[in-house]
PDB file of C-alpha atoms in Angstrom:
ATOM      1  CA  GLU T 247     -10.389   4.151  -3.420  1.00 86.00           C
ATOM      2  CA  VAL T 248      -7.819   6.611  -4.722  1.00 87.00           C
ATOM      3  CA  GLN T 249      -8.132  10.098  -3.335  1.00 92.00           C
ATOM      4  CA  LEU T 250      -6.062  13.216  -3.663  1.00 95.00           C
ATOM      5  CA  GLN T 251      -6.733  16.466  -1.793  1.00 94.00           C
ATOM      6  CA  ALA T 252      -4.866  19.721  -2.078  1.00 96.00           C
ATOM      7  CA  SER T 253      -4.716  22.186   0.785  1.00 97.00           C
ATOM      8  CA  GLY T 254      -2.795  25.224   2.011  1.00 98.00           C
ATOM      9  CA  GLY T 255      -4.082  27.848  -0.370  1.00 97.00           C
ATOM     10  CA  GLY T 256      -5.020  31.361   0.702  1.00 98.00           C
ATOM     11  CA  LEU T 257      -4.590  35.041   0.164  1.00 98.00           C
ATOM     12  CA  VAL T 258      -1.083  36.433   0.120  1.00 98.00           C
ATOM     13  CA  GLN T 259       0.561  39.670  -0.976  1.00 98.00           C
ATOM     14  CA  ALA T 260       2.903  39.761  -3.931  1.00 98.00           C
ATOM     15  CA  GLY T 261       6.344  38.661  -2.899  1.00 98.00           C
ATOM     16  CA  GLY T 262       4.969  36.409  -0.238  1.00 98.00           C
ATOM     17  CA  SER T 263       5.108  32.608   0.196  1.00 98.00           C
ATOM     18  CA  LEU T 264       2.734  29.731   0.609  1.00 98.00           C
ATOM     19  CA  ARG T 265       3.221  25.993   0.946  1.00 98.00           C
ATOM     20  CA  LEU T 266       0.647  23.698  -0.629  1.00 98.00           C
ATOM     21  CA  SER T 267       0.093  20.098   0.398  1.00 98.00           C
ATOM     22  CA  CYS T 268      -1.466  17.258  -1.498  1.00 96.00           C
ATOM     23  CA  THR T 269      -2.438  14.268   0.571  1.00 95.00           C
ATOM     24  CA  ALA T 270      -3.071  10.985  -1.175  1.00 93.00           C
ATOM     25  CA  SER T 271      -4.749   7.762  -0.135  1.00 93.00           C
ATOM     26  CA  GLY T 272      -5.448   4.472  -1.848  1.00 91.00           C
ATOM     27  CA  PHE T 273      -2.079   4.174  -3.601  1.00 87.00           C
ATOM     28  CA  SER T 274       1.610   4.372  -2.850  1.00 82.00           C
ATOM     29  CA  PHE T 275       3.177   7.655  -3.764  1.00 76.00           C
ATOM     30  CA  GLY T 276       6.505   6.194  -4.719  1.00 79.00           C
ATOM     31  CA  ASP T 277       4.940   4.111  -7.520  1.00 88.00           C
ATOM     32  CA  TYR T 278       3.502   7.181  -9.330  1.00 92.00           C
ATOM     33  CA  GLY T 279       4.562  10.307 -11.046  1.00 93.00           C
ATOM     34  CA  ILE T 280       2.815  13.154  -9.358  1.00 94.00           C
ATOM     35  CA  GLY T 281       2.432  16.803 -10.097  1.00 95.00           C
ATOM     36  CA  TRP T 282       0.789  20.178  -9.556  1.00 97.00           C
ATOM     37  CA  PHE T 283      -1.469  21.887 -11.994  1.00 97.00           C
ATOM     38  CA  ARG T 284      -3.133  25.294 -11.828  1.00 98.00           C
ATOM     39  CA  GLN T 285      -6.009  27.025 -13.549  1.00 97.00           C
ATOM     40  CA  ALA T 286      -6.357  30.756 -13.537  1.00 96.00           C
ATOM     41  CA  PRO T 287      -9.706  32.453 -14.321  1.00 92.00           C
ATOM     42  CA  GLY T 288     -10.408  32.347 -18.025  1.00 94.00           C
ATOM     43  CA  LYS T 289      -7.325  30.247 -18.782  1.00 96.00           C
ATOM     44  CA  GLU T 290      -6.565  26.637 -19.496  1.00 95.00           C
ATOM     45  CA  ARG T 291      -5.258  24.420 -16.779  1.00 95.00           C
ATOM     46  CA  GLU T 292      -1.489  24.111 -16.944  1.00 96.00           C
ATOM     47  CA  GLY T 293       0.993  21.729 -15.413  1.00 96.00           C
ATOM     48  CA  ILE T 294       3.550  23.639 -13.442  1.00 97.00           C
ATOM     49  CA  SER T 295       5.652  21.080 -11.585  1.00 97.00           C
ATOM     50  CA  CYS T 296       5.936  17.336 -11.179  1.00 96.00           C
ATOM     51  CA  ILE T 297       8.076  14.571  -9.863  1.00 95.00           C
ATOM     52  CA  ASN T 298       8.842  12.006 -12.516  1.00 93.00           C
ATOM     53  CA  LYS T 299       8.061   8.393 -11.718  1.00 91.00           C
ATOM     54  CA  SER T 300      11.060   6.668 -13.324  1.00 89.00           C
ATOM     55  CA  ASP T 301      13.877   8.805 -11.896  1.00 90.00           C
ATOM     56  CA  GLY T 302      12.271  10.827  -9.098  1.00 90.00           C
ATOM     57  CA  LYS T 303      13.547  14.080 -10.596  1.00 94.00           C
ATOM     58  CA  PRO T 304      11.514  17.297 -10.397  1.00 96.00           C
ATOM     59  CA  TYR T 305      10.308  19.254 -13.364  1.00 96.00           C
ATOM     60  CA  TYR T 306       9.229  22.915 -13.474  1.00 97.00           C
ATOM     61  CA  THR T 307       7.600  24.988 -16.123  1.00 96.00           C
ATOM     62  CA  ASP T 308       9.503  28.126 -16.932  1.00 97.00           C
ATOM     63  CA  SER T 309       7.045  30.506 -15.287  1.00 96.00           C
ATOM     64  CA  VAL T 310       7.706  28.985 -11.806  1.00 97.00           C
ATOM     65  CA  LYS T 311      11.295  27.843 -12.107  1.00 98.00           C
ATOM     66  CA  GLY T 312      13.483  29.311  -9.380  1.00 97.00           C
ATOM     67  CA  ARG T 313      10.469  30.360  -7.280  1.00 98.00           C
ATOM     68  CA  PHE T 314       8.606  27.118  -6.576  1.00 98.00           C
ATOM     69  CA  THR T 315       9.973  23.883  -5.138  1.00 98.00           C
ATOM     70  CA  ILE T 316       8.213  20.515  -5.336  1.00 97.00           C
ATOM     71  CA  SER T 317       8.945  17.804  -2.828  1.00 96.00           C
ATOM     72  CA  SER T 318       7.303  14.661  -1.517  1.00 94.00           C
ATOM     73  CA  ASP T 319       7.177  12.666   1.702  1.00 93.00           C
ATOM     74  CA  ASN T 320       6.472   9.163   0.541  1.00 88.00           C
ATOM     75  CA  ALA T 321       6.042   7.863   4.079  1.00 90.00           C
ATOM     76  CA  ARG T 322       3.182  10.354   4.562  1.00 92.00           C
ATOM     77  CA  ASN T 323       1.927  10.038   0.975  1.00 92.00           C
ATOM     78  CA  THR T 324       2.112  13.801   0.793  1.00 95.00           C
ATOM     79  CA  LEU T 325       3.255  16.091  -1.992  1.00 96.00           C
ATOM     80  CA  TYR T 326       4.312  19.672  -1.315  1.00 97.00           C
ATOM     81  CA  LEU T 327       4.739  22.790  -3.348  1.00 98.00           C
ATOM     82  CA  GLN T 328       6.695  25.605  -1.682  1.00 98.00           C
ATOM     83  CA  MET T 329       5.852  28.806  -3.525  1.00 98.00           C
ATOM     84  CA  ASN T 330       8.074  31.856  -2.958  1.00 98.00           C
ATOM     85  CA  ALA T 331       8.184  35.280  -4.559  1.00 98.00           C
ATOM     86  CA  LEU T 332       4.522  34.945  -5.514  1.00 98.00           C
ATOM     87  CA  LYS T 333       3.144  37.201  -8.207  1.00 98.00           C
ATOM     88  CA  PRO T 334      -0.451  38.225  -9.006  1.00 97.00           C
ATOM     89  CA  ASP T 335      -0.168  36.030 -12.135  1.00 96.00           C
ATOM     90  CA  ASP T 336       0.168  33.013  -9.819  1.00 98.00           C
ATOM     91  CA  THR T 337      -3.448  33.484  -8.770  1.00 98.00           C
ATOM     92  CA  ALA T 338      -5.241  30.227  -9.646  1.00 98.00           C
ATOM     93  CA  VAL T 339      -6.823  27.086  -8.295  1.00 98.00           C
ATOM     94  CA  TYR T 340      -3.974  24.610  -7.650  1.00 98.00           C
ATOM     95  CA  SER T 341      -4.626  20.862  -7.938  1.00 98.00           C
ATOM     96  CA  CYS T 342      -2.572  17.735  -7.791  1.00 97.00           C
ATOM     97  CA  ALA T 343      -2.716  14.664  -9.939  1.00 96.00           C
ATOM     98  CA  ALA T 344      -1.008  11.270 -10.158  1.00 94.00           C
ATOM     99  CA  LEU T 345       0.328   9.332 -13.116  1.00 94.00           C
ATOM    100  CA  GLU T 346       0.654   5.571 -13.037  1.00 92.00           C
ATOM    101  CA  ARG T 347       2.032   5.081 -16.568  1.00 89.00           C
ATOM    102  CA  ASN T 348       5.751   5.214 -17.071  1.00 88.00           C
ATOM    103  CA  VAL T 349       5.941   8.305 -19.198  1.00 88.00           C
ATOM    104  CA  HIS T 350       7.568  11.589 -18.226  1.00 88.00           C
ATOM    105  CA  CYS T 351       5.195  13.534 -15.985  1.00 90.00           C
ATOM    106  CA  SER T 352       5.793  16.793 -17.923  1.00 88.00           C
ATOM    107  CA  SER T 353       4.560  15.192 -21.170  1.00 90.00           C
ATOM    108  CA  VAL T 354       1.070  14.534 -19.851  1.00 90.00           C
ATOM    109  CA  GLY T 355      -1.637  17.112 -19.457  1.00 90.00           C
ATOM    110  CA  TRP T 356      -4.361  17.189 -16.802  1.00 90.00           C
ATOM    111  CA  TYR T 357      -6.635  14.760 -18.605  1.00 89.00           C
ATOM    112  CA  GLY T 358      -3.763  12.419 -19.322  1.00 90.00           C
ATOM    113  CA  MET T 359      -3.153  11.828 -15.630  1.00 92.00           C
ATOM    114  CA  ASP T 360      -4.659   8.786 -14.010  1.00 92.00           C
ATOM    115  CA  TYR T 361      -5.960  10.294 -10.761  1.00 93.00           C
ATOM    116  CA  TRP T 362      -7.014  13.826  -9.923  1.00 94.00           C
ATOM    117  CA  GLY T 363      -7.631  15.775  -6.783  1.00 94.00           C
ATOM    118  CA  LYS T 364      -9.730  18.775  -5.860  1.00 93.00           C
ATOM    119  CA  GLY T 365      -7.925  22.043  -5.773  1.00 95.00           C
ATOM    120  CA  THR T 366      -7.105  24.824  -3.413  1.00 98.00           C
ATOM    121  CA  GLN T 367      -7.398  28.520  -4.234  1.00 98.00           C
ATOM    122  CA  VAL T 368      -4.324  30.714  -4.234  1.00 98.00           C
ATOM    123  CA  THR T 369      -4.840  34.464  -4.558  1.00 98.00           C
ATOM    124  CA  VAL T 370      -1.939  36.836  -4.800  1.00 98.00           C
ATOM    125  CA  SER T 371      -2.733  40.504  -4.293  1.00 97.00           C
ATOM    126  CA  SER T 372      -0.655  43.290  -5.792  1.00 94.00           C
TER     127      SER T 372
END
């Protein structure tokens, strides 16, 4: 059974940092594209960062570029998101998802992914 679980969220002041983890089971990380999504209150879920399956390169949406860093430990089947210089606009539920198909991970929205995990709340206070 494929399972994904995000963790590491919490309450942090603006300018602070958090590191999220996404632990996967039931499949091999290296065979999938995998990424982070977030959903803020009253807003649609957006993809913010992913590691592409075919070339292993990271992708970032403009709003997090330069502040967030995605990485993976394939031996531990764990995906990370290091978030620095956090802003109140980063407040959201953060979730991870995996993509088996060989398409670029940034071209697929949440419902286009193949496996989804439960999220973790990140709250950034001003």
